């Protein structure tokens, strides 16, 4: 074939491929879903603070029916972002899926390994279903104290990110996994997510990370403690479903009142194995374990125990965050830790977010940007206004966050509750960690 003919053929082929791509993008735009909501930073009413946008407009919020004890999904039961419970092998491959209404069973009704501490893997929630990842865009208001948040089942444009699906090699994979249960340390010093276990505590951040990473079958970091990017995404999904930032009122108070070391040590994971993906009560009594909250199939997303995570530190009062193991999020460091310890080196700094006022008071303001949301400003909220959750902090040195609250923190517990006062060596009965997994493929 002559050169001119080959060139013409190549140009024709490129034109055809370009047209096909444009058609595919148009189909995505026409058939894809974009849920949205706006958070008004100045509004004190937690429900009035949230307004539905795009495909969420006109939908019915979800909430726990405390009279019947049954979760009301509203319009959200079949949402594309709902996760699936599974048993995940140590190599990052799903062994089988669990019955969402009874984790003791596989989907086919046979017995599962959810309570088998000798199982080579863990009980996890799988995110990303039917080939659809979860893409999120956070568009802050001009003052960064409010934002419009968009959740889509396709990448609408380059401002939508799927950070939670990025693994340690910088590859966006089909699924990521979060823990069904609080972390429990086994006899091999591995942090596990298994039913029927006493929850691990009195460990340092370095130990928790080492115990979680002991699950890895090789040198690649598939398994770790929980990630900032996952926590941000899941909390945004909860706001979307409930149409409020008072999440304990919508989903359940959790174990947060009158807890003690003895109460925590007597708890065994799996109290809600037969309660479906969502369950809660309007009582926070920690001694009654049936009051534990369950969201997206996971026990104790808030309450019961402070949980440390990677991807966020407070350094001399400045929030520093990192959404990915490698640097595709704009950070400059590989890994979330230096020699096993969270230091914030190479993380992205979030400006103008210094906390002030009395440590331990309620969050009034959150600072929003493309990387997520963090508490900022003076802590002058309350248990019924603004974000309804508490925050503790220390603006000197490197402080490694814990989230969710403990069984003795009372009404200050919740999805946004943070303890930013501990160094990496902080270790008490009220602090632990839980697993996450981002497979290689």
Coordinates of N, CA, C and O in Angstrom, one line a residue, residues 38-51 141 143 145-147 243-246 363-366 368 381-382 384-388:
X38 N -25.5 19.4 48.4 CA -24.8 20.6 48.8 C -24.8 20.7 50.3 O -25.9 20.5 50.9
X39 N -23.7 21.0 51.0 CA -23.6 21.2 52.4 C -23.4 22.7 52.6 O -22.5 23.3 52.1
X40 N -24.3 23.3 53.3 CA -24.3 24.8 53.6 C -23.5 24.9 54.9 O -23.9 24.6 56.0
X41 N -22.3 25.5 54.8 CA -21.4 25.7 55.9 C -22.0 26.6 57.0 O -21.6 26.4 58.2
X42 N -22.9 27.5 56.7 CA -23.4 28.4 57.7 C -24.6 28.0 58.4 O -25.1 28.5 59.4
X43 N -25.3 26.9 57.9 CA -26.5 26.4 58.4 C -26.2 25.6 59.7 O -25.4 24.6 59.6
X44 N -26.9 25.8 60.8 CA -26.7 25.1 62.0 C -27.6 23.8 62.1 O -27.2 22.9 62.8
X45 N -28.7 23.8 61.4 CA -29.6 22.6 61.5 C -29.0 21.5 60.6 O -28.8 21.7 59.4
X46 N -28.7 20.4 61.2 CA -27.9 19.3 60.5 C -28.7 18.8 59.3 O -28.1 18.4 58.3
X47 N -30.0 18.8 59.3 CA -30.8 18.3 58.2 C -31.0 19.4 57.1 O -30.8 19.1 55.9
X48 N -31.3 20.6 57.6 CA -31.4 21.7 56.6 C -30.1 22.1 56.0 O -30.0 22.7 54.9
X49 N -29.0 21.6 56.5 CA -27.6 21.8 56.0 C -27.4 21.2 54.7 O -26.5 21.6 53.9
X50 N -28.2 20.1 54.4 CA -28.0 19.3 53.2 C -29.1 19.4 52.2 O -30.3 19.3 52.6
X51 N -28.8 19.7 50.9 CA -29.8 19.9 49.9 C -29.4 18.9 48.7 O -28.2 18.9 48.3
X141 N -17.3 25.5 48.3 CA -17.8 26.9 48.1 C -16.6 27.8 48.2 O -15.5 27.4 48.6
X143 N -15.7 30.0 50.3 CA -15.1 30.0 51.6 C -14.6 28.7 52.2 O -14.0 28.6 53.3
X145 N -16.1 26.4 53.5 CA -16.8 25.9 54.7 C -18.1 25.1 54.3 O -18.8 24.6 55.1
X146 N -18.4 25.1 53.0 CA -19.5 24.3 52.4 C -19.0 23.7 51.1 O -17.9 24.1 50.6
X147 N -19.8 22.8 50.5 CA -19.3 22.2 49.3 C -20.5 21.6 48.6 O -21.5 21.2 49.2
X243 N -29.4 12.5 54.0 CA -29.7 13.9 53.7 C -29.6 14.7 55.0 O -30.4 15.6 55.4
X244 N -28.6 14.4 55.8 CA -28.3 15.1 57.1 C -26.9 14.8 57.4 O -26.3 13.8 57.0
X245 N -26.3 15.7 58.2 CA -24.9 15.4 58.8 C -25.0 14.9 60.2 O -24.0 14.6 60.8
X246 N -26.2 14.8 60.7 CA -26.4 14.2 62.1 C -26.6 12.7 61.8 O -27.7 12.1 61.9
X363 N -17.8 20.0 66.8 CA -17.3 20.6 65.5 C -18.4 21.5 64.9 O -19.6 21.1 64.8
X364 N -18.0 22.7 64.6 CA -18.9 23.7 64.0 C -18.6 23.7 62.5 O -19.6 23.8 61.7
X365 N -17.4 23.8 62.1 CA -17.0 23.9 60.7 C -16.1 22.8 60.2 O -15.2 22.3 60.9
X366 N -16.3 22.4 59.0 CA -15.4 21.5 58.2 C -14.9 22.3 57.1 O -15.6 23.1 56.5
X368 N -13.6 22.1 53.3 CA -13.7 21.2 52.1 C -12.7 21.6 51.0 O -12.6 22.8 50.8
X381 N -19.7 24.0 68.2 CA -21.0 23.4 67.8 C -21.7 22.8 69.0 O -21.3 23.1 70.2
X382 N -22.6 21.9 68.8 CA -23.3 21.2 69.9 C -23.7 19.8 69.5 O -23.5 19.4 68.3
X384 N -26.6 18.9 68.9 CA -27.8 18.9 68.0 C -27.6 19.9 66.9 O -28.5 20.1 66.1
X385 N -26.5 20.6 66.8 CA -26.3 21.6 65.8 C -25.0 21.3 65.0 O -24.1 20.6 65.4
X386 N -24.9 21.9 63.8 CA -23.8 21.8 62.9 C -23.5 20.3 62.7 O -24.4 19.5 62.2
X387 N -22.3 19.8 63.0 CA -21.9 18.4 62.7 C -22.2 17.4 63.8 O -22.0 16.2 63.7
X388 N -22.6 17.9 65.0 CA -23.0 17.1 66.1 C -22.0 16.1 66.7 O -22.3 15.3 67.5

